Coordinates of C-alpha atoms in Angstrom, one line a residue:
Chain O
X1 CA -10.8 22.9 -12.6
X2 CA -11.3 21.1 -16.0
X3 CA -9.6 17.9 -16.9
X4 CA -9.3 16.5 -20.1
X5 CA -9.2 12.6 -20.2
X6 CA -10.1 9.5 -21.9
X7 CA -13.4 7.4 -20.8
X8 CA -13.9 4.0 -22.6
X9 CA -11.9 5.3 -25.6
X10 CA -13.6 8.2 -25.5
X11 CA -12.1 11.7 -24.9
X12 CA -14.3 13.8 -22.2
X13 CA -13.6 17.3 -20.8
X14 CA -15.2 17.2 -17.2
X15 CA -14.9 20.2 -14.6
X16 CA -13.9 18.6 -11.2
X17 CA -13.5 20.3 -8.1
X18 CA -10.0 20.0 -6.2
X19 CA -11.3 16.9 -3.7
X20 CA -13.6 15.4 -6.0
X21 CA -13.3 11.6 -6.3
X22 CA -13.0 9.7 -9.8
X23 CA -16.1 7.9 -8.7
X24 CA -17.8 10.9 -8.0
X25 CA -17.1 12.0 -11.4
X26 CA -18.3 9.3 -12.6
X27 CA -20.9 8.6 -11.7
X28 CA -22.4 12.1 -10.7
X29 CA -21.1 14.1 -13.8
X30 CA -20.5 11.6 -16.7
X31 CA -23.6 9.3 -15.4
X32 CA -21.7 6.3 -15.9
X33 CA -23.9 4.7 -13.1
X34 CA -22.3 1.2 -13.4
X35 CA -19.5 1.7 -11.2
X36 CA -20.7 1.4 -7.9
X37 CA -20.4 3.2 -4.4
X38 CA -20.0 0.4 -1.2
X39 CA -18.1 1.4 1.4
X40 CA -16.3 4.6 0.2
X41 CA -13.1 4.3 1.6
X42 CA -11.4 2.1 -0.4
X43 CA -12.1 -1.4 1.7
X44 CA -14.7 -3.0 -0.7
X45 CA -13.8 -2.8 -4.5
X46 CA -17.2 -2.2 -5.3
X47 CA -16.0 1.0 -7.2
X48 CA -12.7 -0.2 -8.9
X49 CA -12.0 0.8 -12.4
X50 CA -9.3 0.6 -14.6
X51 CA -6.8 3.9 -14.9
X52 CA -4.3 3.6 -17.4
X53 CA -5.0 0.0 -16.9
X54 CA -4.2 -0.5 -13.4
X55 CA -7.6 -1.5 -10.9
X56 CA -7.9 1.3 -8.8
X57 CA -10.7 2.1 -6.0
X58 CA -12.3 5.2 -7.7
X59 CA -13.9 5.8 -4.4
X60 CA -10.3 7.1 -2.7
X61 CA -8.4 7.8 -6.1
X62 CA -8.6 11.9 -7.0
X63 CA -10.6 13.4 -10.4
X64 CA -7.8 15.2 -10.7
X65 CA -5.5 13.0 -11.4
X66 CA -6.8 11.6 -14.0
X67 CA -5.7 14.1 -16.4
X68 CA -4.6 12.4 -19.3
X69 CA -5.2 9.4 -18.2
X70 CA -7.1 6.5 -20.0
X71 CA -10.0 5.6 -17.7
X72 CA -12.2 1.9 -18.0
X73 CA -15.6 1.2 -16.5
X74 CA -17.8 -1.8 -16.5
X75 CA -19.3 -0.1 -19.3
X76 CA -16.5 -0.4 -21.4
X77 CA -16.4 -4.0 -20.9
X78 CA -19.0 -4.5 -23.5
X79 CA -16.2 -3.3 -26.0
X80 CA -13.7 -6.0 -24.2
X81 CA -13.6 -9.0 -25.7
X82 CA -12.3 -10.2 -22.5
X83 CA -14.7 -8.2 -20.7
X84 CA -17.6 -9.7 -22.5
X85 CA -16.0 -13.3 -21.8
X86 CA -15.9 -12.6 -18.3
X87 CA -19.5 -11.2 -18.1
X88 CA -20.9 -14.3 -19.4
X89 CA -19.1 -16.9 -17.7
X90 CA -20.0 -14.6 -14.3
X91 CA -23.5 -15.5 -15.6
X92 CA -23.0 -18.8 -16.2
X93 CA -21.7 -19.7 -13.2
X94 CA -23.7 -18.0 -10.6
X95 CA -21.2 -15.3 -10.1
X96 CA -23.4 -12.9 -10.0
X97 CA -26.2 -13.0 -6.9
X98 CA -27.1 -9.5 -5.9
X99 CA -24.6 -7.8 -8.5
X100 CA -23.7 -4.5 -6.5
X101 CA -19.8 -6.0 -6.1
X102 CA -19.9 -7.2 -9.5
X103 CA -18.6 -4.4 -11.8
X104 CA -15.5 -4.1 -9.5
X105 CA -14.8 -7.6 -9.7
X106 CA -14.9 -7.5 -13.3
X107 CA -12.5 -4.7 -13.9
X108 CA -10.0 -6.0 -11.6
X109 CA -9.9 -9.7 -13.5
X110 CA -9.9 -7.5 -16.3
X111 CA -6.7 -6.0 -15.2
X112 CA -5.5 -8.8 -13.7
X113 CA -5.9 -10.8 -17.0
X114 CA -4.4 -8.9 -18.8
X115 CA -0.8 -8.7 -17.4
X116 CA -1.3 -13.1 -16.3
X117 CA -3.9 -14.4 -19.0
X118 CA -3.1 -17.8 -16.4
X119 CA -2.9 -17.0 -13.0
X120 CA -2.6 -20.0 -10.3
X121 CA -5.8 -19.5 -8.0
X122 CA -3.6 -18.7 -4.9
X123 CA -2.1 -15.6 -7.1
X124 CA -6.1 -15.1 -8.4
X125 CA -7.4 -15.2 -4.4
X126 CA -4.6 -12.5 -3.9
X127 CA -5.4 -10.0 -6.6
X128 CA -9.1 -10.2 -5.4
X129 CA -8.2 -9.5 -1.8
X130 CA -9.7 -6.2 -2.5
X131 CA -12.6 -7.1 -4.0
X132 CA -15.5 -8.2 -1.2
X133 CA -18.5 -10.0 -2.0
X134 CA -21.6 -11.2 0.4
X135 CA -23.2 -13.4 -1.8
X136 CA -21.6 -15.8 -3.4
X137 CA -18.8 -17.0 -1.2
X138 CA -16.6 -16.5 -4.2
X139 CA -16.4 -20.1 -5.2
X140 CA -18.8 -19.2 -8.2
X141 CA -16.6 -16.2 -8.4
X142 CA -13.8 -18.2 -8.9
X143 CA -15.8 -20.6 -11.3
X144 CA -16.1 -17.7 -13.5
X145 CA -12.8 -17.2 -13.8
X146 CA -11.9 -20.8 -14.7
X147 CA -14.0 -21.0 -17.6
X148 CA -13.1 -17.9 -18.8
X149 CA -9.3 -18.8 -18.8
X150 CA -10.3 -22.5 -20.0
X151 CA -13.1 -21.3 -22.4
X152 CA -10.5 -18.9 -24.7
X153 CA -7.4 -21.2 -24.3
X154 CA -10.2 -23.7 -26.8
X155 CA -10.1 -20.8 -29.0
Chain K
X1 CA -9.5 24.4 -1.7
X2 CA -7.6 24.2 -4.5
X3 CA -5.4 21.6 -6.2
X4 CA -2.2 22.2 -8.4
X5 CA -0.3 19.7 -9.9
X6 CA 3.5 19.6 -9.7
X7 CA 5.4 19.1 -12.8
X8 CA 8.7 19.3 -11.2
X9 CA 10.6 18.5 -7.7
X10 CA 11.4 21.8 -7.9
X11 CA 8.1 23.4 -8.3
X12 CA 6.7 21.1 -5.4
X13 CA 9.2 22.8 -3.5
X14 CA 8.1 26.4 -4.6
X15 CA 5.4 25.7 -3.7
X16 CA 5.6 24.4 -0.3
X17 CA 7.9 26.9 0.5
X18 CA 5.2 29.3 0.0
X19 CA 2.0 27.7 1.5
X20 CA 3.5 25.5 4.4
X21 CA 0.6 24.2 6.6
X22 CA -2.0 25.3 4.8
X23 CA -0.8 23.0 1.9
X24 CA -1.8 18.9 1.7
X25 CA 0.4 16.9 -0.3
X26 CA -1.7 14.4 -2.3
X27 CA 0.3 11.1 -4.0
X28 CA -1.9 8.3 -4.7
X29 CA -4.1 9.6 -2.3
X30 CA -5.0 6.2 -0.5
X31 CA -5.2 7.9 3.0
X32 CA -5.4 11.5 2.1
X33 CA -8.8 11.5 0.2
X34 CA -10.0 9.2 2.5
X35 CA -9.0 11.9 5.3
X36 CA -10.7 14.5 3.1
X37 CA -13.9 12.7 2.8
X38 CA -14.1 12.4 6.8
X39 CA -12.9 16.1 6.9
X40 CA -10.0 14.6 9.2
X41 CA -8.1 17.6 7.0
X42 CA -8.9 20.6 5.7
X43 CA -6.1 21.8 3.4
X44 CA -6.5 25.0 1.9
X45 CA -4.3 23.6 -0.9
X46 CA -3.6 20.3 -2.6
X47 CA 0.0 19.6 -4.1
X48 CA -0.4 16.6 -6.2
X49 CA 2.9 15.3 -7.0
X50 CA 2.4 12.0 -8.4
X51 CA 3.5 12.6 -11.8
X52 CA 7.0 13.5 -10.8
X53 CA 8.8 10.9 -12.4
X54 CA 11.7 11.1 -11.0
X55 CA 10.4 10.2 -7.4
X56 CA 9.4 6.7 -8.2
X57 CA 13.0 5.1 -9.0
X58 CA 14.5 2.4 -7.7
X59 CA 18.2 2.1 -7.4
X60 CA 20.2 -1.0 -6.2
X61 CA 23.7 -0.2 -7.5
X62 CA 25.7 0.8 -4.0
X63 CA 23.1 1.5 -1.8
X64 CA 19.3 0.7 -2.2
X65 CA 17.5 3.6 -2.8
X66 CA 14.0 3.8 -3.5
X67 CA 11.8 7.5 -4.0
X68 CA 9.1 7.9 -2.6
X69 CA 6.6 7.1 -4.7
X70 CA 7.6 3.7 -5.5
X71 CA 4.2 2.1 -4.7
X72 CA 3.5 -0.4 -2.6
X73 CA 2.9 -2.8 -5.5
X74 CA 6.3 -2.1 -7.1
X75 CA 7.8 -3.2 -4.0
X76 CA 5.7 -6.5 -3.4
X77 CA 6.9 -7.7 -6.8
X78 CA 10.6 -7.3 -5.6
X79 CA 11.5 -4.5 -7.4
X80 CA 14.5 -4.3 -4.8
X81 CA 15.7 -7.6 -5.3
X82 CA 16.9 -10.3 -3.1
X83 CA 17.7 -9.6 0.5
X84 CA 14.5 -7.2 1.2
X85 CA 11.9 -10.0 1.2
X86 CA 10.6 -8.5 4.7
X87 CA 9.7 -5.0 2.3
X88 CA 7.8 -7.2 -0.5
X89 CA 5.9 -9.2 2.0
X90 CA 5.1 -6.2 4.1
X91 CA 4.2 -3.9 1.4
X92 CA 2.3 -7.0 -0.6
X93 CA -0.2 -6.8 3.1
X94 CA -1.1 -3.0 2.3
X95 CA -5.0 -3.2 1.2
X96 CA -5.7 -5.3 -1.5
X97 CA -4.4 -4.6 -5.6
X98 CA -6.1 -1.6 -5.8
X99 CA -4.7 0.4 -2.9
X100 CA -1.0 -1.3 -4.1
X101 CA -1.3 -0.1 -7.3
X102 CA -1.7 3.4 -5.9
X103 CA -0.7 3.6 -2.7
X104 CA 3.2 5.2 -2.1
X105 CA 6.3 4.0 -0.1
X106 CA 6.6 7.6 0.6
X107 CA 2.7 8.5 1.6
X108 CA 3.0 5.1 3.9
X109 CA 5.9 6.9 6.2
X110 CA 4.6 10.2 6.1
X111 CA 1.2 9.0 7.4
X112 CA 2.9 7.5 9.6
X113 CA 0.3 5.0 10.9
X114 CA 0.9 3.4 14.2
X115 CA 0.2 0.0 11.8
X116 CA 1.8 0.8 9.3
X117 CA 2.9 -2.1 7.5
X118 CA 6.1 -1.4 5.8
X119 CA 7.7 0.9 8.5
X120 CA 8.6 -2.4 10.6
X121 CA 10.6 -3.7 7.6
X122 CA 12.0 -0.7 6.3
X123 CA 13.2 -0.2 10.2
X124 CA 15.0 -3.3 10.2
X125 CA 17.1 -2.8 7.0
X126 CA 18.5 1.1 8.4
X127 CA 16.0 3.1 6.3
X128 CA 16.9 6.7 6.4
X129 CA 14.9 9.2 5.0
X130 CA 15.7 12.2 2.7
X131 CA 13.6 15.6 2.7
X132 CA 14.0 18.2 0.5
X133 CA 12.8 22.0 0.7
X134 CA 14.1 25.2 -0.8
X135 CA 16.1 25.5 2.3
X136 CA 18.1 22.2 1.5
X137 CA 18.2 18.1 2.0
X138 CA 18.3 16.6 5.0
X139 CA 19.0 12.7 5.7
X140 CA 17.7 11.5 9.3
X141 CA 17.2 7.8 10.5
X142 CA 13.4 6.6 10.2
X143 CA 13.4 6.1 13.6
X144 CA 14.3 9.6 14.1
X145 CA 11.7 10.6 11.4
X146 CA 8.5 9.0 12.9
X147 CA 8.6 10.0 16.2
X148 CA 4.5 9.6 17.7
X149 CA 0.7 8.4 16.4
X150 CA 0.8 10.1 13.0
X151 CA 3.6 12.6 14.0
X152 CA 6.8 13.0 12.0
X153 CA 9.5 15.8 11.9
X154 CA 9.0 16.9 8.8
X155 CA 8.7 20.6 8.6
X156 CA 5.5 22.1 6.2
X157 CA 7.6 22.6 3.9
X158 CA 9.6 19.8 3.1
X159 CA 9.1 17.1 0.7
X160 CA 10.0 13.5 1.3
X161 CA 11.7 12.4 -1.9
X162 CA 14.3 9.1 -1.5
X163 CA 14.1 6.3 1.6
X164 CA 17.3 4.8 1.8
X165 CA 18.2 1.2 3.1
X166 CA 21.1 -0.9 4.3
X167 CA 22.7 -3.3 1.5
X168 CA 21.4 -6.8 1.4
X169 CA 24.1 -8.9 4.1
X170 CA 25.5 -12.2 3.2
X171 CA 23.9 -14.8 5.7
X172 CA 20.9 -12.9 6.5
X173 CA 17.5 -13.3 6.9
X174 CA 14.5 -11.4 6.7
X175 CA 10.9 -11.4 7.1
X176 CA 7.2 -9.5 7.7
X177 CA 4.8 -11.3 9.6
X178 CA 1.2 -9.7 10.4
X179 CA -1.4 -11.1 12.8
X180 CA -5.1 -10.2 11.4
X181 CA -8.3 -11.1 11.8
X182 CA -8.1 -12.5 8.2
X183 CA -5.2 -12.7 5.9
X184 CA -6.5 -9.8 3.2
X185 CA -7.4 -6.4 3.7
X186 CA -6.3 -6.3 7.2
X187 CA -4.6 -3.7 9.7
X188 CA -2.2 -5.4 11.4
X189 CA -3.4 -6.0 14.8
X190 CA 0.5 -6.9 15.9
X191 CA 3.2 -7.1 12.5
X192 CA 6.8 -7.9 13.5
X193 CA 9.6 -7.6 10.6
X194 CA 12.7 -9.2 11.8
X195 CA 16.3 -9.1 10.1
X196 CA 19.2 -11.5 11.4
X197 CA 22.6 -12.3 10.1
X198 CA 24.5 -15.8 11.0
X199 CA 28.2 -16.6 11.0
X200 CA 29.1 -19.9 9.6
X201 CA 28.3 -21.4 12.5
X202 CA 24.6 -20.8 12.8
X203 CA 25.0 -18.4 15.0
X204 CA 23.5 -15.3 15.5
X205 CA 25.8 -12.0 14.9
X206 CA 23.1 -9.0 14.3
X207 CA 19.8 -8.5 14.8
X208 CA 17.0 -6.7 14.0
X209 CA 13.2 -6.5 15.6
X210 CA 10.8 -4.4 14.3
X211 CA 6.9 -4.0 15.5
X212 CA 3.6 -2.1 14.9
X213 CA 0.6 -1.6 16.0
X214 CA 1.6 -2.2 19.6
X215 CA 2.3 1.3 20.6
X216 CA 2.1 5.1 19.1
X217 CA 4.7 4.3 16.1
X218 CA 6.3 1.8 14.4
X219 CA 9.6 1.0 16.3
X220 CA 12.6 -1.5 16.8
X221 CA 13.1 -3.0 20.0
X222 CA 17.5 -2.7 20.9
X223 CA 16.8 -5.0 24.1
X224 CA 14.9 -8.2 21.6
X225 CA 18.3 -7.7 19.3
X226 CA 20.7 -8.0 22.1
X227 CA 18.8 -11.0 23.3
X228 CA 19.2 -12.7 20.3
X229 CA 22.7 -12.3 19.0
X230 CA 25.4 -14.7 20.2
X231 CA 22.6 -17.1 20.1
X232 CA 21.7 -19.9 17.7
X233 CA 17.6 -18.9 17.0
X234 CA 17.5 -21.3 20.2
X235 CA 14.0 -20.8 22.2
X236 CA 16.5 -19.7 25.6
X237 CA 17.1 -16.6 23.3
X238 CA 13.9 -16.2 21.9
X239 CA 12.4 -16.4 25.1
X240 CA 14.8 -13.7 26.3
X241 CA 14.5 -11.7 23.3
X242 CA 10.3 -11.9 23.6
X243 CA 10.7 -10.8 27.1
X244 CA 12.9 -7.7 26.0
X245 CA 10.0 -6.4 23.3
X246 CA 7.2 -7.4 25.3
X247 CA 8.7 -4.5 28.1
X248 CA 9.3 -2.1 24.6
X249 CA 5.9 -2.1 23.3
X250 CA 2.9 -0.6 25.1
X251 CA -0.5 -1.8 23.1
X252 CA -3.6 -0.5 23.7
X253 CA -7.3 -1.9 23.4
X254 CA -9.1 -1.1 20.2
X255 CA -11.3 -2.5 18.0
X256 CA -8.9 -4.7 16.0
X257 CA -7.5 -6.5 19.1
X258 CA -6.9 -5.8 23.1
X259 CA -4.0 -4.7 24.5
X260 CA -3.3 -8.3 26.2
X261 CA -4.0 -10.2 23.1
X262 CA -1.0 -8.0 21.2
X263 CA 1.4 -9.2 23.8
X264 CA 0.1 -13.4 23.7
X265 CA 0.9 -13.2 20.4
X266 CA 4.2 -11.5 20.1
X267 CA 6.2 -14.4 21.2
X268 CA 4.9 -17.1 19.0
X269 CA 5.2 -14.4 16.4
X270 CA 9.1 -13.5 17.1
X271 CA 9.7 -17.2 17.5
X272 CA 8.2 -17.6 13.7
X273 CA 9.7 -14.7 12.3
X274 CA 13.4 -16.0 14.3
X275 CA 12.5 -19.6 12.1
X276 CA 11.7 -17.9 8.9
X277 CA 14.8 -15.5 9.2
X278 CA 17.0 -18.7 9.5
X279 CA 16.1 -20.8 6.6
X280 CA 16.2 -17.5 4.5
X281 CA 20.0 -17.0 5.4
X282 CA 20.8 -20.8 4.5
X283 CA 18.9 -20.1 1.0

């Protein structure tokens, strides 16, 4: 079946079949390699991406049902200026070791954000529940996150 | 396999009607592509009904009715207000963001998930559930609905569409308590939702105990309410009333937790969740 849809602001006709996953389309038929497979079954985060602006695991979220629907990758982010914040205070702060958990992490504080442009680290801990990373232990994670907030309040 | 997408309760009906077992239905899909993937199902048809609108209201005038694909997220914001704090907290343990932005009231019951979060605390406020076919609309207690490990009455061709609770009672208390191996991302290894209402006295006049994940389904335990009512929260009665659920439940061993560390924990838990339900009925 063909759905028509929009990927980082741009529209894309892609043929999916019925149990295809939004990662698999992705990453297999739009070769937008940045969004990442861990666990595949919606436990990691590795894989979230925005859809209609809401962080969802693209791993467990259907192709299908994305007709019509705006889609954002890690790739977009470079067209964010949020995104791009975010990307270089990750740098900055060490946030990002071995990288592979580090495009869901950034779409998900994309989302998140955007709807609290100030969230309380308790509520920031929370909304990253479903993101899991092994390297950094999340305090540089959480670094990240502080500059960014503290770095455009100065602006 | 093929997928159509329904653009109408109606037409989900249709089509149900026509395909029965043979037909999946897909909502956010947080357990059904993952069942896909691990060929756990093998639909010959998938129904996605997530766009229908209409399923995803919330109504708190009269009685509190919610459709079924209110997502968990919706509900661990409060969307039903005051009185249902033991639904928010439950549904705010499902997954992280990402499955709660997603994930459906609905899909949760009809999964039906021996630890299943929410079905604890939609047990303890009444929930009833209402399915619709072509045939007609039926209303049955939750209870009624979930009856084994993944198993629930509804027919292949009915559709889940509205959950109904109890309105919110003055002096009452509620909460959703989960023991995990860590506080995110977990299935619940025990989760206990209780519900109890106080006369001005302090004393208890109805109760509800709810528990998962220490038996084949979700289920309220008659013999922990009885013990608790007529008493004050006191530890006699919560002692009783752990006694009572303790003979209810029937946990198993598995890789979450034994079967013997479900039951050590239950009555510290029920002795929290008898705490947190009194301080929320003074609030």
């Amino acid at each position: 079946m063909d759905v028509t849809l929009t990927v980082n602001g741009r529209r894309e006709q892609v043929e999916v079949g019925p149990a295809e996953t939004l990662l698999g389309m992705l990453r297999e038929r739009l070769r937008l390699t940045g969004t990442k497979e861990g666990c595949n079954e919606g436990e990691c985060g590795a894989c979230t991406v925005l859809v209609d602006g809401l962080p969802v695991d693209s791993c467990i979220y259907s192709a299908a049902a994305t007709s019509g629907r705006s889609v954002e990758t890690v790739e977009g982010l470079a067209d964010d200026d949020l995104g791009r914040d975010l990307q270089a205070a990750f740098v900055a702060a060490g946030g990002v070791q071995c990288g592979f958990c580090t495009p869901g992490f950034l779409t998900t504080l994309v989302a998140v954000l955007r709807e609290n442009p100030e969230p309380s680290e308790p509520e920031l801990r929370e909304a990253l529940a479903g993101n899991i990373c092994r390297c950094t232990g999340y305090s540089q994670i959480l670094d990240a996150v502080a500059a960014t907030i503290s770095g455009r309040n100065r602006r | 396999m093929e997928l159509s997408t329904a653009d109408s309760v109606d037409a989900a009906l249709d089509e149900l009607s026509r395909r029965g077992e043979r037909c999946r239905v897909l909502a956010g899909g947080t357990d059904v592509m993952i069942q896909l993937a691990r060929r756990e199902i093998t639909p010959e048809h998938l129904l996605h009904v997530e766009r229908l609108g209409e399923l995803r209201a919330v109504e708190t005038e009269g009685s509190t009715r919610l459709g079924a694909l209110v997502t968990h997220r919706d509900l661990a914001v409060g969307r039903l207000g005051p009185g249902y704090a033991a639904v928010a907290e439950s549904a705010a343990t499902v997954g992280g963001l990402q499955t709660q932005v997603v994930g459906t009231i609905g899909g949760n019951v009809c999964n039906a998930s021996p630890a299943a979060d929410t079905l604890p605390a939609l047990l303890v406020h009444d929930a009833e559930v209402t399915l619709r076919s072509v045939r007609g609309s039926r209303t049955v207690p939750l209870a009624e609905f979930v009856v084994g490990r993944r198993v629930t009455t509804r027919a292949p061709d009915e559709l889940l569409t509205t959950i109904t609770l109890g309105r919110p009672i003055p002096r009452t208390g509620d909460v959703y308590l989960k023991v995990g191996r860590r506080s995110a991302m977990e299935v619940a290894i025990v989760g206990l939702a209780a519900r109890l209402t106080f006369d001005g006295t302090g004393v208890v006049t109805d109760a509800r105990i709810a528990v998962a994940s220490v038996g084949p389904r979700p289920l309220r335990s008659v013999g922990a309410e009885t013990a608790l009512v007529g008493g004050t929260g006191d530890a006699e009665s919560v002692h009783a009333a752990a006694k009572a659920l303790l003979q209810d439940v029937d946990p198993i061993d598995d890789v979450r937790g034994t079967a013997d560390y479900r039951r050590r924990v239950i009555p510290g838990l029920l002795g929290r969740a008898v705490r947190v339900c009194a301080e929320r009925a003074e609030g």
